[in-house]
Amino acid sequence: MYPRGWYLPGSGVQRGNILNSAGAGEPLTPGYPAKDYMFRIEQNETDALARIPVHPIGYSDAWHILNAIGGPAAPAEWAGGLNITYRLGPGFDSASWARSIKMNIRVRNERRDIFNTVGVIRGRVEPDRYVIMGNHRDSWTLGAVDPTSGTAVMVEVTRAFMRMVERGWRPRRSLVFCTWDGEEYGIHGSMEHVEEFHKKLASRAVVYINIDTAVRATYTLRPRISPSARQEVREATKRLPWPETVPEGTTMYDVWRKRSPIDPNDADTQPRISLLGSGSDFAGFVHRVGVSCIDLSFTFDPALGVSNYPLYHTGYETFHLQADIIDPGFKFNRGIAQLAADLVRGFADPVILPFDLMEYANYLGVMRSDLQAEYGTDLANQGISSDSLDSAIQNFTDAAQAFHSRLQAIDKNNPFEVRMFNDQLMQLERAFIDPLGLPGRPFYRHTLMAPSKHNKYVSDPFPGLTDTIFDAERSTDPAPAWREVAKQMSIIAFNIQSAASTLMTPA
Amino acid sequence: MYPRGWYLPGSGVQRGNILNSAGAGEPLTPGYPAKDYMFRIEQNETDALARIPVHPIGYSDAWHILNAIGGPAAPAEWAGGLNITYRLGPGFDSASWARSIKMNIRVRNERRDIFNTVGVIRGRVEPDRYVIMGNHRDSWTLGAVDPTSGTAVMVEVTRAFMRMVERGWRPRRSLVFCTWDGEEYGIHGSMEHVEEFHKKLASRAVVYINIDTAVRATYTLRPRISPSARQEVREATKRLPWPETVPEGTTMYDVWRKRSPIDPNDADTQPRISLLGSGSDFAGFVHRVGVSCIDLSFTFDPALGVSNYPLYHTGYETFHLQADIIDPGFKFNRGIAQLAADLVRGFADPVILPFDLMEYANYLGVMRSDLQAEYGTDLANQGISSDSLDSAIQNFTDAAQAFHSRLQAIDKNNPFEVRMFNDQLMQLERAFIDPLGLPGRPFYRHTLMAPSKHNKYVSDPFPGLTDTIFDAERSTDPAPAWREVAKQMSIIAFNIQSAASTLMTPA
């Protein structure tokens, strides 16, 4: 337990926002930048802001309350981790019936200015192509892990690139370094930036590399990455050492894939990579605009059974926690800085962008198999065919394969040819963006992934489809609900077909 | 009167659709291409399809009915052009009370396949940049004017370019020639194309040049053009002869500006050019995607007082009408073919795209003045400031000016620099597209222009703003209605600011 370990003392309290903005950004200007001149709705016109005052308490305080609850014992699966008998109430038990709880909660909604800081190293050859790296700057309290472990990485990476610039180096493409404000309040800084500069990002952003909680533990790498950028991350980890001497291997890739295998029974397994959910500043880039994103961090062994590092968002996120308990010697902080810097150069400098579209094709196949395994029978029972989806994935796969074949044969000294292929690579992720948004969530527009409705940190694949299946299976009026499923099936098939069409020879 | 003149015989009937799709394309798949696999809503789930059977009749038939109507005389402004006393009814007069009218109307909604035909001349240097020319192929009956005068132009233009290709010529950018199907039913062919290939068009389309009713009369030119493409059209008309010998001058520009002056009292007046409304195939390109558009035709003297050529959409649109009555010798058909071909080359071949952004800045100023003249007092009375709009227009103007200054100084032998500036020029129109659409019209997304709600052939400027002002002034609950006006003001200001930001130095 802190200060000797990373577990939370009983008086500790986890902060966090309970905003439900569904990707709309600052809640009073949904979809538009919250500039001074922008029209603001009233607080009672949005569902994003909580109407019931809430406040977290520490588990020592909770013990006193829960231990005094009366009534029958709660079912086993409702019991928490405190050493008491969990009871259902109502009210306190007979020994405590006269007790009362008084909480003084001061909650107020206030309008405050926030500030993003953006630095640019102008590209030598293609200044209008942006390789963006970002991290938020605000924290709930001291924030030594979230976000300062990432901030240290950002500062080191920018320092290294500026040293190179001083020596006369320039990247081929522009590097853009962003420190975001107001992330903890609801990803406001980056989302407002995305809203304000949507058009520029849509036509110019190559990739957004997010650093937030860079090192929450040192067991394994935990990246969330757009499919077509995955191979480049794997290649980078093959070039870099694991920061410590461990039995699993010497490269970052080796240790990562052995500690986070996709298939533990396969000696040649690839390491696990997730889709992009939300909960950090990449969300606006990928879900609103369709910029390919990479989110990097080192994390703990899932066998620990904790949902996050236990001191997450508490007053115990001190320098001592990061420097002495989580990453003594800052070896993993350095490691992730090396990885981030390698990726920034990996997207900024090569003549041809290192996107691998076959990764996307293969991942679509994985998503398709998962869909079949989970919902295949239900869909068949409802007479909803997946033929259009299969056909679209096949067309996309063929188009990606043919694209990479043609790419092998291009004249790299022909700038227009280079730019044409690079634009197709860069724009691919945009093709999955539907301006009409997902059902009921107009600001999540990526049709292949979205923050899960039940856990915003992870992503649901085919969210328009799986959300409507979920609803249909619980609907009291199933016929129209299943029609909505059929509609979403065709919309996803269309977006994949549309993406395939962008990969064809342009003329 | 036909066959001796272009006026409509009494038995003639004007066809036309009464679809109300508000830019949604084929009505059962709003927003998505009507492919076989696409989910279709039911006919009763859309407001686009008429529910009351209607049928036009000729004025000779109408005479018999209107002349027999009883009751008091109608107010003068309700009277039409027939030589009768217009009466209010109800029912027939005493001499005709026993008469009845029997109409057999067979109306059915049917799903039919339509086919667009698209031909491409691959660009030599920038094959992934598209200069698109299009015209619809379907007609209500014989369609010699609408669309065949345009089709003749398309055929001639493509023939000329193919002759050049056979001689070894290639354009710098790709030329795309489209003949659309199903335009008369609701602009279906081109809109479905836009829906299917939205992403490719958004990133690659330079300009869309529309030919439809190319020559409805030979009095003056009647182009509808995106502001930044206007100067190029004026320049082209200065290079081309007016097809006949007339006193106003020898060039197309001279006659056009004298017969359609913006200011008849100004000897140096420019010719009149309109914003892009709808009613033809450019609608999807400009209102959904934000592709700069040019729509060309020769038309009649407005002093004639007809709303269109009188045989529009009737069975009298014969070859005789076009060849002997409207354009004997096809001189104006040839003239518009010359103009179209000149514009195709004008956008396809120069190293730098011929968009003039100061034209856009100036036009924003004109729109702003018109807004002030018409609604300035109302806005002031409601306390709605236009400062944000003024500031945005000023910023846009400054950015456009600085952009063109930098453009003067670029190295035209640097392909990346050329492409960077061209992309900014090409993407400018896209910056005005709001993915959330106009209030109540999600598929019209251009915030500066939209088909008027009252006349789909013309455009309303600042439609989100002027529509909500119109509603607010008639609202029984004015407070929220004027708040919506204030919101639209800020959205338009934002979109203009966003456009300005795309014109800054990219990095």
Coordinates of C-alpha atoms in Angstrom, one line a residue, chain A residues 32-33 37-42 45 120 122 125-130 172 174 195-197 199-200 204 388 415-416 419-420 423-424 430-431 433-436 443 445 483 486-487 490-491 493-494 497-498 501-502 505-507, chain B residues 32-33 37-42 45 120 122 125-130 172 174 195-197 199-200 204 388 415-416 419-420 423-424 430-431 433-436 443 445 483 486-487 490-491 493-494 497-498 501-502 505-507:
Chain A
Y32 CA -18.7 22.8 -33.0
P33 CA -15.7 24.5 -31.4
Y37 CA -18.6 33.5 -30.5
M38 CA -20.2 30.0 -30.7
F39 CA -23.8 29.6 -29.7
R40 CA -24.2 27.6 -26.5
I41 CA -27.2 25.5 -25.5
E42 CA -28.4 25.7 -21.9
E45 CA -30.7 21.1 -22.9
V120 CA 5.3 22.4 -35.3
R122 CA 7.8 22.2 -40.7
V125 CA 9.3 18.2 -48.7
E126 CA 5.6 17.8 -47.7
P127 CA 4.8 20.4 -45.1
D128 CA 1.1 19.9 -45.6
R129 CA 1.2 16.3 -44.3
Y130 CA 1.0 16.1 -40.5
R172 CA 10.1 15.1 -44.8
S174 CA 5.6 18.2 -40.7
E195 CA -13.8 20.4 -34.2
E196 CA -12.1 23.6 -35.0
F197 CA -9.6 22.1 -37.5
K199 CA -11.1 20.2 -42.5
K200 CA -7.4 20.6 -42.2
R204 CA -3.7 16.5 -44.2
S388 CA -23.1 -8.1 -48.5
P415 CA 6.4 13.0 -56.8
F416 CA 2.9 12.9 -58.2
R419 CA 1.7 11.5 -53.5
M420 CA -1.1 9.7 -55.2
D423 CA -3.0 9.9 -50.3
Q424 CA -4.8 6.6 -50.9
R430 CA -11.4 8.3 -43.7
A431 CA -13.4 6.1 -46.0
I433 CA -16.3 7.6 -41.6
D434 CA -20.0 8.0 -42.1
P435 CA -21.1 11.7 -41.8
L436 CA -24.5 10.5 -40.5
F443 CA -20.5 12.2 -33.2
R445 CA -18.7 8.4 -37.1
R483 CA -35.0 -4.1 -39.5
A486 CA -30.5 -5.2 -41.4
K487 CA -30.0 -1.5 -42.2
S490 CA -25.9 -2.8 -45.3
I491 CA -24.4 0.5 -44.1
A493 CA -21.0 -3.3 -46.1
F494 CA -21.3 0.0 -48.1
Q497 CA -17.1 -1.2 -50.4
S498 CA -16.5 2.6 -50.4
S501 CA -13.2 1.8 -54.2
T502 CA -10.7 4.4 -52.9
T505 CA -6.4 2.8 -59.6
P506 CA -7.6 6.4 -59.4
A507 CA -8.2 6.7 -63.2
Chain B
Y32 CA -26.7 5.8 -49.2
P33 CA -26.4 4.4 -52.7
Y37 CA -27.7 -4.9 -51.0
M38 CA -28.7 -1.6 -49.4
F39 CA -31.5 -1.6 -46.9
R40 CA -34.6 0.2 -48.1
I41 CA -37.2 2.0 -46.0
E42 CA -40.9 1.4 -46.8
E45 CA -41.7 5.9 -44.1
V120 CA -12.3 8.7 -68.3
R122 CA -6.5 9.4 -67.6
V125 CA 0.7 14.0 -64.5
E126 CA -2.1 14.0 -61.8
P127 CA -4.4 11.1 -62.7
D128 CA -6.0 11.3 -59.2
R129 CA -7.4 14.8 -59.8
Y130 CA -10.7 14.8 -61.6
R172 CA -2.5 16.9 -67.0
S174 CA -8.0 13.2 -65.5
E195 CA -23.4 8.8 -52.5
E196 CA -21.4 5.8 -53.7
F197 CA -18.2 7.7 -54.5
K199 CA -14.9 9.8 -50.4
K200 CA -13.2 9.7 -53.8
R204 CA -10.0 14.2 -55.7
S388 CA -18.7 37.0 -35.6
P415 CA 5.7 19.3 -57.5
F416 CA 5.0 19.1 -53.8
R419 CA 0.3 20.2 -55.2
M420 CA 0.1 21.8 -51.8
D423 CA -5.0 21.1 -52.8
Q424 CA -5.8 24.2 -50.8
R430 CA -15.2 21.5 -49.0
A431 CA -14.5 23.7 -46.0
I433 CA -19.6 21.7 -45.9
D434 CA -21.1 20.9 -42.5
P435 CA -21.5 17.2 -41.9
L436 CA -24.5 18.0 -39.6
F443 CA -28.4 16.2 -46.9
R445 CA -24.5 20.5 -46.3
R483 CA -32.1 31.5 -30.4
A486 CA -28.3 33.1 -33.2
K487 CA -27.0 29.5 -33.4
S490 CA -22.3 31.3 -35.2
I491 CA -22.3 28.1 -37.3
A493 CA -19.2 32.3 -38.9
F494 CA -17.4 29.1 -37.8
Q497 CA -13.3 30.8 -40.1
S498 CA -12.6 27.1 -40.8
S501 CA -7.8 28.4 -41.6
T502 CA -7.4 26.0 -44.5
T505 CA 0.4 28.3 -44.6
P506 CA 0.0 24.6 -43.9
A507 CA 2.9 24.4 -41.4

